[in-house]
Short mmCIF file of C-alpha atoms in Angstrom, two decimals:
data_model
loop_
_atom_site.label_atom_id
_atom_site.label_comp_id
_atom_site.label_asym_id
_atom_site.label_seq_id
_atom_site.Cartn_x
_atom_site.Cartn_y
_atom_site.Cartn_z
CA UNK V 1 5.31 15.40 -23.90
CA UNK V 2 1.57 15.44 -24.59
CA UNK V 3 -0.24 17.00 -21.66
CA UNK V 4 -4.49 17.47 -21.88
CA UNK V 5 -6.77 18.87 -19.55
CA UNK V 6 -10.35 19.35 -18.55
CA UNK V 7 -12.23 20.06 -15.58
CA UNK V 8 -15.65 19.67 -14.69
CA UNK V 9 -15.80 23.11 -13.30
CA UNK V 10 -18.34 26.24 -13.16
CA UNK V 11 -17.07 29.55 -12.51
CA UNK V 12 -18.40 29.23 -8.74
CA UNK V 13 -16.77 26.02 -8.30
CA UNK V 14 -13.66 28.08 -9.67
CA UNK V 15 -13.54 30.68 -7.35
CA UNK V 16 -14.30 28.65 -4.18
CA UNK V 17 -11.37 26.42 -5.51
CA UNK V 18 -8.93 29.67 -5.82
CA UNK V 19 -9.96 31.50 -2.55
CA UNK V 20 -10.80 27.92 -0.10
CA UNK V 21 -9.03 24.69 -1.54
CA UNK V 22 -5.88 22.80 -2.05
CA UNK V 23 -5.39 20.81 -5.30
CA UNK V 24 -4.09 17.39 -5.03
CA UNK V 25 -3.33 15.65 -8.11
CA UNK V 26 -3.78 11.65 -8.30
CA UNK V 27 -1.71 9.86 -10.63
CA UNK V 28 -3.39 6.54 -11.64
CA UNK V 29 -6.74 8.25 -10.52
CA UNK V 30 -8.81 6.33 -12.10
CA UNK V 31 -7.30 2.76 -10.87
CA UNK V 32 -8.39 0.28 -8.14
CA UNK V 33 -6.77 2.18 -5.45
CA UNK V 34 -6.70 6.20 -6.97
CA UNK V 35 -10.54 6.00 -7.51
CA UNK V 36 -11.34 5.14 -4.60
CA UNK V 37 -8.83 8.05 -2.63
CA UNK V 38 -10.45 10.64 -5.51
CA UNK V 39 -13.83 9.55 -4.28
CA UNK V 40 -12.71 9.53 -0.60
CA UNK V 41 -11.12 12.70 -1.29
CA UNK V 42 -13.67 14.61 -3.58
CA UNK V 43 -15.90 14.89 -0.33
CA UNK V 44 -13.53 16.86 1.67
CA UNK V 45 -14.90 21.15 1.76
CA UNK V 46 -11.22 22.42 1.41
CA UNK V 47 -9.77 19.83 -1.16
CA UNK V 48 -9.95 19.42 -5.35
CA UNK V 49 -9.45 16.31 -6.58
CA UNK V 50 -7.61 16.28 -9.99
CA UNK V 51 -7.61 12.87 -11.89
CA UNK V 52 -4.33 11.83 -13.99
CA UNK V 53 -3.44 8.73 -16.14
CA UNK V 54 -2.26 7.50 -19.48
CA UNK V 55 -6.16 8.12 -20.76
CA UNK V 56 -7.61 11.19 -21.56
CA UNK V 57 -11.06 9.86 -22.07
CA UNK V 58 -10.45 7.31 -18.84
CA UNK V 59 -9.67 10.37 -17.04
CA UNK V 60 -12.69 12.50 -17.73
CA UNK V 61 -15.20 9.83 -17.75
CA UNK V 62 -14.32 8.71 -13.70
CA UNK V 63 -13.89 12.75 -13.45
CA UNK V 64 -17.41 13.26 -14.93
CA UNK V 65 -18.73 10.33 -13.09
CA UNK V 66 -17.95 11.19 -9.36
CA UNK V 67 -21.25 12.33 -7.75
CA UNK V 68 -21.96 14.88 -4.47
CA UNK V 69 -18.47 16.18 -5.00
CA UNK V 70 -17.38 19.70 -3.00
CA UNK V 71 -15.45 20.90 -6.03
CA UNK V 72 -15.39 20.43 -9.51
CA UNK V 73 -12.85 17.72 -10.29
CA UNK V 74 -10.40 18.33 -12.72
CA UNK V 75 -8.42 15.81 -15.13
CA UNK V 76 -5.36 15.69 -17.11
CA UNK V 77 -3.62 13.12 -19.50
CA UNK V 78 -0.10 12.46 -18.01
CA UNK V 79 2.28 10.12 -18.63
CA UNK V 80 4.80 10.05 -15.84
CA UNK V 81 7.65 8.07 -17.87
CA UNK V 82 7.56 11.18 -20.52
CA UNK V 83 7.85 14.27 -17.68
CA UNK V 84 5.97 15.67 -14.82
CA UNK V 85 4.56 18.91 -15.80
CA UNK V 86 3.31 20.04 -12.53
CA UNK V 87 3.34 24.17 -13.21
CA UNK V 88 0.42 23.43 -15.54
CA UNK V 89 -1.33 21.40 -12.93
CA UNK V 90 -0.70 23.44 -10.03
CA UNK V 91 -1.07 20.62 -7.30
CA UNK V 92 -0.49 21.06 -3.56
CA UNK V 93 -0.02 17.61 -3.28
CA UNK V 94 0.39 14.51 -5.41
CA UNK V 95 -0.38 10.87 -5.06
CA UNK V 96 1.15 8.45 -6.54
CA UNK V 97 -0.71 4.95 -6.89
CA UNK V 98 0.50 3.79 -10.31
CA UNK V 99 2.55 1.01 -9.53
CA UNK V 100 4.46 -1.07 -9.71
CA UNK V 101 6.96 0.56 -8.07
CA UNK V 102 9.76 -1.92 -8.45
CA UNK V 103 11.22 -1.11 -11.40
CA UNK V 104 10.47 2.80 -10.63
CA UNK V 105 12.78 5.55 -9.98
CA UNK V 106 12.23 8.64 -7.89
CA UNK V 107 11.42 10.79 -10.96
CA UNK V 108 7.94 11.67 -9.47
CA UNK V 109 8.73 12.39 -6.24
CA UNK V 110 11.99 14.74 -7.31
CA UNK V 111 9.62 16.45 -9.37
CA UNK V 112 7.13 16.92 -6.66
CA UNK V 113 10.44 18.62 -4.06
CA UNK V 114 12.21 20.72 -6.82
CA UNK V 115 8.39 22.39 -7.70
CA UNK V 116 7.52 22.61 -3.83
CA UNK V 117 4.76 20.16 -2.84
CA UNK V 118 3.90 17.23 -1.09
CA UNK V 119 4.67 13.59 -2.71
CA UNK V 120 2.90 10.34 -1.72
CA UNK V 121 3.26 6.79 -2.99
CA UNK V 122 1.16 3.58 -2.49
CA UNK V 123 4.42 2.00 -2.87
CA UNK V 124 4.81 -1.78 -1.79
CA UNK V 125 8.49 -2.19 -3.31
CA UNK V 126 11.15 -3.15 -0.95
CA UNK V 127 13.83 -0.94 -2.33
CA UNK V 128 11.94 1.61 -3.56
CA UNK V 129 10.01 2.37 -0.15
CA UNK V 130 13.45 1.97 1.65
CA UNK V 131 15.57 4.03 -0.39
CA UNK V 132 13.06 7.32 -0.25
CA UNK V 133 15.47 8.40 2.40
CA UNK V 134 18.08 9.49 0.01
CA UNK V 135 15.45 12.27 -1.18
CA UNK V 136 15.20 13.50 2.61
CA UNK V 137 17.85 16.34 2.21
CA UNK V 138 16.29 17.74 -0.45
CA UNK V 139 12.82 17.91 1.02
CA UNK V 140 13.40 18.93 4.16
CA UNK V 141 15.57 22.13 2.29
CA UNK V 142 12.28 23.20 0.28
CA UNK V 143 9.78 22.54 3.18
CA UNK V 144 7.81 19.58 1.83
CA UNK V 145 6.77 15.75 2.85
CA UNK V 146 7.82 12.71 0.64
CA UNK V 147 6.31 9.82 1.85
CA UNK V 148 6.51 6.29 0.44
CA UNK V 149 4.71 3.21 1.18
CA UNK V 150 1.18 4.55 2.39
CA UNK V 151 -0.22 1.13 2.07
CA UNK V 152 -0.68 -1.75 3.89
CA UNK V 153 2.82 -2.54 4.11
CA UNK V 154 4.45 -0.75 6.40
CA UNK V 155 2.18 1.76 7.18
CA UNK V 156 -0.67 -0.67 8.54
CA UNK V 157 1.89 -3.24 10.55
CA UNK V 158 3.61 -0.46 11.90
CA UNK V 159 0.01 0.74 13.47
CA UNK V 160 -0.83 -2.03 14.67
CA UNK V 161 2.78 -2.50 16.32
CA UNK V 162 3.05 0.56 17.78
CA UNK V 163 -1.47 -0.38 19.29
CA UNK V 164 0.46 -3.26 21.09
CA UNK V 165 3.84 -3.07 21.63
CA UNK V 166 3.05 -1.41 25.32
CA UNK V 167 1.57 -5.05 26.31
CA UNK V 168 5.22 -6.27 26.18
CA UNK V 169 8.80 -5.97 27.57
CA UNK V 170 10.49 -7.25 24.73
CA UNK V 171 8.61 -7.40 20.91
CA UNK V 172 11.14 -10.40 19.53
CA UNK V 173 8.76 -11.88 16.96
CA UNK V 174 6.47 -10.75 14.30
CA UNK V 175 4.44 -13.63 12.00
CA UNK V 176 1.90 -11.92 9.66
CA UNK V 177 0.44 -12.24 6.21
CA UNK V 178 -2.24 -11.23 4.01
CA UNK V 179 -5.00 -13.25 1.92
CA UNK V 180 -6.51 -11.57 -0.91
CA UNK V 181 -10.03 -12.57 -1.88
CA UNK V 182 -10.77 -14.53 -5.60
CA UNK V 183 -13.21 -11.66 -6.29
CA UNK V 184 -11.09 -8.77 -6.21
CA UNK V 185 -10.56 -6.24 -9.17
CA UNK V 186 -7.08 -7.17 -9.55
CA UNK V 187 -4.57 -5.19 -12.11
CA UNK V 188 -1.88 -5.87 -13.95
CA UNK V 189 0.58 -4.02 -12.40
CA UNK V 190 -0.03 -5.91 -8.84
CA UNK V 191 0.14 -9.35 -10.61
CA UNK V 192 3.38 -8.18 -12.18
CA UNK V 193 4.48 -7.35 -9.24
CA UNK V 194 4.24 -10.35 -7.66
CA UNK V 195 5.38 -12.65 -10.16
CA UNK V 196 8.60 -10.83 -9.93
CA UNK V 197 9.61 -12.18 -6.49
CA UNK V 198 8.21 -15.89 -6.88
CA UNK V 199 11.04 -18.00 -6.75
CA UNK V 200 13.71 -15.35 -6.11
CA UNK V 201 15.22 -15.04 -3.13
CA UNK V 202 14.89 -12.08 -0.55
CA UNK V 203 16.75 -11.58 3.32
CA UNK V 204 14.12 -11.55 6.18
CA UNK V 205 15.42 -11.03 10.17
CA UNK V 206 15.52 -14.87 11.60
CA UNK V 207 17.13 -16.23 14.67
CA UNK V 208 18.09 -12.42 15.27
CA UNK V 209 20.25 -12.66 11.67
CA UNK V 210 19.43 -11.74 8.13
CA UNK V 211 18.57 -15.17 5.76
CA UNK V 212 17.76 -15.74 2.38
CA UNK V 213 14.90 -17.13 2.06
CA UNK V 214 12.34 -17.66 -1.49
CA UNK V 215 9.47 -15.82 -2.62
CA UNK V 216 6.19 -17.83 -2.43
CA UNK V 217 7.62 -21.06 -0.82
CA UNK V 218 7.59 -22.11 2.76
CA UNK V 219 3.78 -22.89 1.97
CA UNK V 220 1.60 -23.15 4.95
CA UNK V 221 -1.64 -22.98 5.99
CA UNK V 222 -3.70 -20.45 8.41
CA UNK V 223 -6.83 -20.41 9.74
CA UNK V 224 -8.79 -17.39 9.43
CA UNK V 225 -12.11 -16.22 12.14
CA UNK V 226 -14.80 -16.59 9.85
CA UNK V 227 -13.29 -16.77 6.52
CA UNK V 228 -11.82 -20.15 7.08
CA UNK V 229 -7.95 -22.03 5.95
CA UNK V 230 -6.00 -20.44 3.61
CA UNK V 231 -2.44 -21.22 2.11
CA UNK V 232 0.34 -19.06 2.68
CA UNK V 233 3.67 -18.63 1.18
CA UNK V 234 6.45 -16.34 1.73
CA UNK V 235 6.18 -12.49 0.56
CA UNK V 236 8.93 -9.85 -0.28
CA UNK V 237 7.91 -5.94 1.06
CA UNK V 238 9.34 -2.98 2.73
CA UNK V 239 8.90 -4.29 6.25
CA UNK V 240 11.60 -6.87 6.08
CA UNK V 241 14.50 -4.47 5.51
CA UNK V 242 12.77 -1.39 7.67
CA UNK V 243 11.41 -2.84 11.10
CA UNK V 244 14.65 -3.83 12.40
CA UNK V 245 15.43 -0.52 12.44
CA UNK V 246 12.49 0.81 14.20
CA UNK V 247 12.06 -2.46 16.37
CA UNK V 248 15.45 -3.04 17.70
CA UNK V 249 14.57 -6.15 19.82
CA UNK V 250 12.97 -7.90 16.53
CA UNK V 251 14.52 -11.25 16.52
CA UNK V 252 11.58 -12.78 13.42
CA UNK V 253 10.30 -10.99 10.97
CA UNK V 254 8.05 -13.28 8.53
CA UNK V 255 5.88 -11.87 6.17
CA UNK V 256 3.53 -13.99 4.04
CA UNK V 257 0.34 -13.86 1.60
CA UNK V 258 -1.57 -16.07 -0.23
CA UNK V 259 -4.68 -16.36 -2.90
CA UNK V 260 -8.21 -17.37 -1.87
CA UNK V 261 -8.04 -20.32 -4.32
CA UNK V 262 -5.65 -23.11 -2.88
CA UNK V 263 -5.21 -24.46 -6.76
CA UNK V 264 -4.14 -21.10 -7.97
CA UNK V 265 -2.06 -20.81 -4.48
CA UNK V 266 -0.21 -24.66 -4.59
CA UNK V 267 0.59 -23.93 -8.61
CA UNK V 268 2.22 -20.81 -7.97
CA UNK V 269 4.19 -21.96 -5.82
CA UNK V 270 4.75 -25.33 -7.70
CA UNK V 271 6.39 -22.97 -10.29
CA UNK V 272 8.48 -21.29 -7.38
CA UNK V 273 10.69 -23.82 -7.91
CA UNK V 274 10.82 -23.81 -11.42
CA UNK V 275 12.36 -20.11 -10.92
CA UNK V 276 14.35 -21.20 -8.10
CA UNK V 277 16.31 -23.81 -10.16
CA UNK V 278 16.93 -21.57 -12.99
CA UNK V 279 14.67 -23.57 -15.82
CA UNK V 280 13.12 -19.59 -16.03
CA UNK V 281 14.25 -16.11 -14.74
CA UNK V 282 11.23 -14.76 -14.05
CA UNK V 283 7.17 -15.12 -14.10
CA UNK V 284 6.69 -11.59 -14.93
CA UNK V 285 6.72 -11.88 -18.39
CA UNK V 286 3.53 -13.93 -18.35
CA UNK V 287 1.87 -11.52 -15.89
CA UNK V 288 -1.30 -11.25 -18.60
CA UNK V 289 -1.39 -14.89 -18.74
CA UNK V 290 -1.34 -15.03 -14.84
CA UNK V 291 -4.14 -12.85 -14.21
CA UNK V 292 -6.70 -14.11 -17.14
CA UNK V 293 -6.15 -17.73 -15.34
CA UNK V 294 -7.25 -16.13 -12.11
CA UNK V 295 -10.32 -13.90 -13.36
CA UNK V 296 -11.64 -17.05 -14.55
CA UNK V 297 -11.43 -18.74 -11.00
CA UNK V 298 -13.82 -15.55 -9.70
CA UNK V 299 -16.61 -17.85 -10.09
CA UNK V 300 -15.06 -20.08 -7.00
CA UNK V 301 -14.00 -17.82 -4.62
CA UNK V 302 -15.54 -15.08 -2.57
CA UNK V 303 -14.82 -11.43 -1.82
CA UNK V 304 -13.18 -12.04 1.64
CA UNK V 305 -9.98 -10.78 2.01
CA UNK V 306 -7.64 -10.72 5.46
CA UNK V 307 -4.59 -9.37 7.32
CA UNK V 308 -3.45 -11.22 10.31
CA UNK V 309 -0.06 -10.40 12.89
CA UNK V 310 0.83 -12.53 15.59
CA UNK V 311 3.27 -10.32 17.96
CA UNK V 312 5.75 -12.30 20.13
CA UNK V 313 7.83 -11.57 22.85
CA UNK V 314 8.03 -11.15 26.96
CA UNK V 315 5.17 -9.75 29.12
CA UNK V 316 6.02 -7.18 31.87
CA UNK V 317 6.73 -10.28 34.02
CA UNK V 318 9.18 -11.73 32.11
CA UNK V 319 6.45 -13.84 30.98
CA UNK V 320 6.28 -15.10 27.08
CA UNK V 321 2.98 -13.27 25.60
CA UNK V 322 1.97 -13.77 22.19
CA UNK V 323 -1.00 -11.66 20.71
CA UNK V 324 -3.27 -11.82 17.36
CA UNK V 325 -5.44 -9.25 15.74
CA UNK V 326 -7.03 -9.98 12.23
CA UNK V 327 -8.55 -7.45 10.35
CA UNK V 328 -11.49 -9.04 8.50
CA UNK V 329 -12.92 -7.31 5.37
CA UNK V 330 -16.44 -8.77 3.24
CA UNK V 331 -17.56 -7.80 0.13
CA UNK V 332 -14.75 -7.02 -2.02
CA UNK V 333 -14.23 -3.81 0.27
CA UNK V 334 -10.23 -5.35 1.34
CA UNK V 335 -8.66 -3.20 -1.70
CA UNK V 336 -9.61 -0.09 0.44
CA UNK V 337 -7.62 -1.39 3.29
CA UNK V 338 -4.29 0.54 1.57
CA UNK V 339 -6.15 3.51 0.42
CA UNK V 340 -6.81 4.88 4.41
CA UNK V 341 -3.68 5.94 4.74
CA UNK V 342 -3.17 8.30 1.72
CA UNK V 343 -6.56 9.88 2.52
CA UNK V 344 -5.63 10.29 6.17
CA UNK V 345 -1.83 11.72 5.70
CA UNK V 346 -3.28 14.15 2.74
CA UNK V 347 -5.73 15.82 5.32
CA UNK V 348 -3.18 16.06 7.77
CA UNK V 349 -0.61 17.51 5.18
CA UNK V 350 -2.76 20.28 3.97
CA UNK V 351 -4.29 21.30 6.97
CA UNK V 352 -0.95 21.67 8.62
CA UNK V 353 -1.85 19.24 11.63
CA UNK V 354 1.00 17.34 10.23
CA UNK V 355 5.00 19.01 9.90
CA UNK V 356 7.35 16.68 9.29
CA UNK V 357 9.52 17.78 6.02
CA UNK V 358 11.34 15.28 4.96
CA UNK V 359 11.61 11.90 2.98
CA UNK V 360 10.80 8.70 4.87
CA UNK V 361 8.87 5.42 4.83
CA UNK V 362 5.38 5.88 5.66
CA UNK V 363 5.93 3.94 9.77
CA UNK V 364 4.09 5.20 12.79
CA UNK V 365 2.40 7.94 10.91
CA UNK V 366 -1.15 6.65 11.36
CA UNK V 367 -2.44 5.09 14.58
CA UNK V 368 -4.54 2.36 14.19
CA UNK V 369 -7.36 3.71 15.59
CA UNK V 370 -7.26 6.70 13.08
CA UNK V 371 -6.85 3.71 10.44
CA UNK V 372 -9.80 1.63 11.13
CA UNK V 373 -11.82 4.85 11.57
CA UNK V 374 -10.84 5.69 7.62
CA UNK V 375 -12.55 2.53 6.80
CA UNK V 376 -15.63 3.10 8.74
CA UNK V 377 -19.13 2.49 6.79
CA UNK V 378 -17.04 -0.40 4.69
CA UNK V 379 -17.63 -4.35 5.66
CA UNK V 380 -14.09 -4.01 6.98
CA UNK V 381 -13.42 -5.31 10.93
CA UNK V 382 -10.36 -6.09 13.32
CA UNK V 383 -10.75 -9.01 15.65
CA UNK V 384 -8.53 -9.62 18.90
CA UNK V 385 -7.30 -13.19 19.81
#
C-alpha cells in the first residue's frame, strides 16, 4: 500500500493546528464535489483540510492552490481499494465523495469506527445509503457518527419535507426530480453511475404498494420558473426504499431527473429499452463513450440546473393541498447543491453541537433553512408555487 504525504505547512501553521484544530481528511478532494467542501472547509478557524486521491501531484497542486486558507492544508496519496491508513493521517473526521458508491462496500467507513472518528459519504446509491445501518452497533459502541448520503438525495428532500409537512394532515404523495445543466463539470464516476440503472428495473411506493418500475423511462416533460421544459425520466436513489419509513402516510413516491439537452435526454432513454429487452445488460460499460457525446453538446446548453418536489396530501380541513418549491441554481453553481450538507454536518460534528453516534442515512439532519444558508453568495435560489 503506497501512502505519500505533504503539507503546505509552516511551523506556526503547525502548532495552531496541534493546540486549536480538528483534521478532516477528504477522500476524492480534489473532485467536483471534494474541492469545493476543501475550499468551503479550508476557511473554517478551528478546521485543517487534508486533500486525498489516487494522485499525488493532483493532490498537492489543488492543496497548493487553495488561497486565504486558516491552516496549512495537507495532502496524501491514498487509494481506498488498497487500505485506509488513517494512524498516519490522523483525521478527526473523513469525507468520503469518491463515488460511485454502488458497487462500494463499507470498507471506508469500518475503517473510520474501528480507528475512532467520524465517517461521511456523498453517497447517492440506493443500497449502499440504506444498508449503513448495519454499521450502527459498532459506532454507537466507539462513540462516533457514520453518516451516508449527505447529498441531495435524501438529505435535501428530507429538508424540504420536514419545511412543509406541518401545512398538511396527511403527506400521501411526493413527485420530484432533478435537471442537471449541459454545462456542468460532469465525471465519470456520476455518468457510470447512471448508466447502471437505465433500463433496469427498481421498486418505488405507488398506489400505497411497492412496483417495479424502469430506470429512465416513463419520459415526461416539466416546466421549470425561468429555466423553461425539460424531459424527465424515472431515477433510482436512496429515497425510494427510505421515506416510507420515515413518512408512514406516503402513498407515491416518484423520483425523476433528466439532462438539459432533450436529444441527449429522448436517446437515453431510446436505449432504455434496448436494456430493458435484454439486446444489452448494461450501459455502464460505455460510460467514457457516454460522457465524451455529452461534453460535446456543452456548446448547446446552459449552466442551469434544478430540483423541484410537489408534496401531496390533505390540508388541516380535510382539504386536498398540493405544494411546489423549486430550487433554481445559474451559472454552473447546481454541483454545490450536494456539497452543503457535508460542510454543515462536519461543523456540527466537531464542535459537538451535534451527538448522535451511530450509523444512519443522512434524513432530517439539516433543516432547510440551514441548507439554503450553506449556499448563500452562490446563484443558487428556492421558489414557492
Amino acid at each position: 500500500m503506497a501512502i505519500a504525504g505533504g503539507s503546505t505547512s509552516s511551523r506556526n501553521g503547525v502548532a495552531k493546528q496541534e493546540v486549536m484544530t480538528k483534521r478532516v481528511l477528504i477522500i476524492g478532494g480534489y473532485g467536483n464535489f471534494g474541492s469545493y467542501i476543501a475550499a468551503k472547509l479550508a476557511l473554517e478557524l478551528d478546521i485543517q483540510v487534508i486533500i486525498s486521491g489516487r494522485s499525488h501531484d493532483k493532490a498537492a497542486a489543488f492543496a497548493k492552490s487553495l488561497k486565504d486558507v486558516t491552516h496549512p492544508v495537507d495532502y496524501h496519496a491514498l487509494d481506498i481499494t488498497e487500505g485506509l491508513p488513517l494512524e498516519a493521517v490522523k483525521p478527526d473526521m473523513v469525507i468520503h465523495t469518491s463515488g460511485p458508491f454502488q458497487q462500494q462496500g463499507y470498507a471506508v467507513a469500518r475503517a473510520c469506527i474501528e480507528y475512532g472518528c467520524h465517517y461521511l459519504d456523498l453517497a447517492d446509491g440506493r443500497n449502499f445509503v440504506a444498508g449503513i445501518r448495519a454499521l450502527n452497533d459498532q459506532a454507537r459502541t466507539r462513540g462516533v457518527s457514520v453518516i451516508s448520503g449527505a447529498s441531495s438525495v435524501p438529505c435535501l428532500s428530507s429538508a424540504v419535507i420536514d419545511h412543509y409537512k406541518s401545512k398538511f394532515s396527511r403527506l400521501e404523495s411526493l413527485d420530484y426530480g432533478i435537471t442537471t445543466a449541459q454545462q456542468t463539470n460532469r465525471g465519470l464516476a456520476t455518468t457510470a453511475a447512471i448508466l447502471g440503472y437505465v433500463g433496469k428495473p427498481f421498486c418505488t411506493l405507488i398506489g400505497g404498494r411497492m412496483r417495479n418500475i424502469y430506470g429512465w423511462q416513463d419520459i415526461h416533460a416539466h416546466d421549470y420558473p425561468e429555466f423553461g421544459r425539460r424531459l424527465l425520466g424515472n431515477c433510482d436513489i436512496p429515497d425510494l426504499a427510505l421515506l416510507p419509513d420515515y413518512y408512514p402516510d406516503l402513498k407515491d413516491i416518484r423520483f425523476y431527473a433528466g439532462t438539459e439537452i432533450a436529444t441527449l435526454h429522448f436517446g437515453l432513454w431510446l436505449l432504455s429499452w434496448v436494456v430493458r429487452a435484454g439486446v444489452v445488460r448494461s450501459l455502464k460499460p460505455a460510460a467514457k463513450t457516454f460522457l465524451k457525446m455529452a461534453r460535446a453538446c456543452d456548446g448547446l446548453g446552459s449552466g442551469n440546473s434544478a430540483f423541484h418536489m410537489t408534496m401531496g396530501g390533505q390540508d388541516h380541513t380535510g382539504q386536498p393541498k398540493t405544494k411546489t418549491l423549486y430550487i433554481l441554481a445559474g451559472e454552473g453553481h447546481g454541483p454545490y447543491i450536494p456539497c452543503a450538507p457535508a460542510i454543515i454536518l462536519t461543523k456540527k460534528l466537531l464542535r459537538n453541537e451535534m451527538h448522535n453516534p451511530g450509523a444512519y442515512p443522512c434524513i432530517g439532519l439539516v433543516d432547510l433553512d440551514s441548507y439554503m444558508a450553506a449556499l448563500a453568495g452562490l446563484n443558487i435560489r428556492k421558489l414557492e408555487m
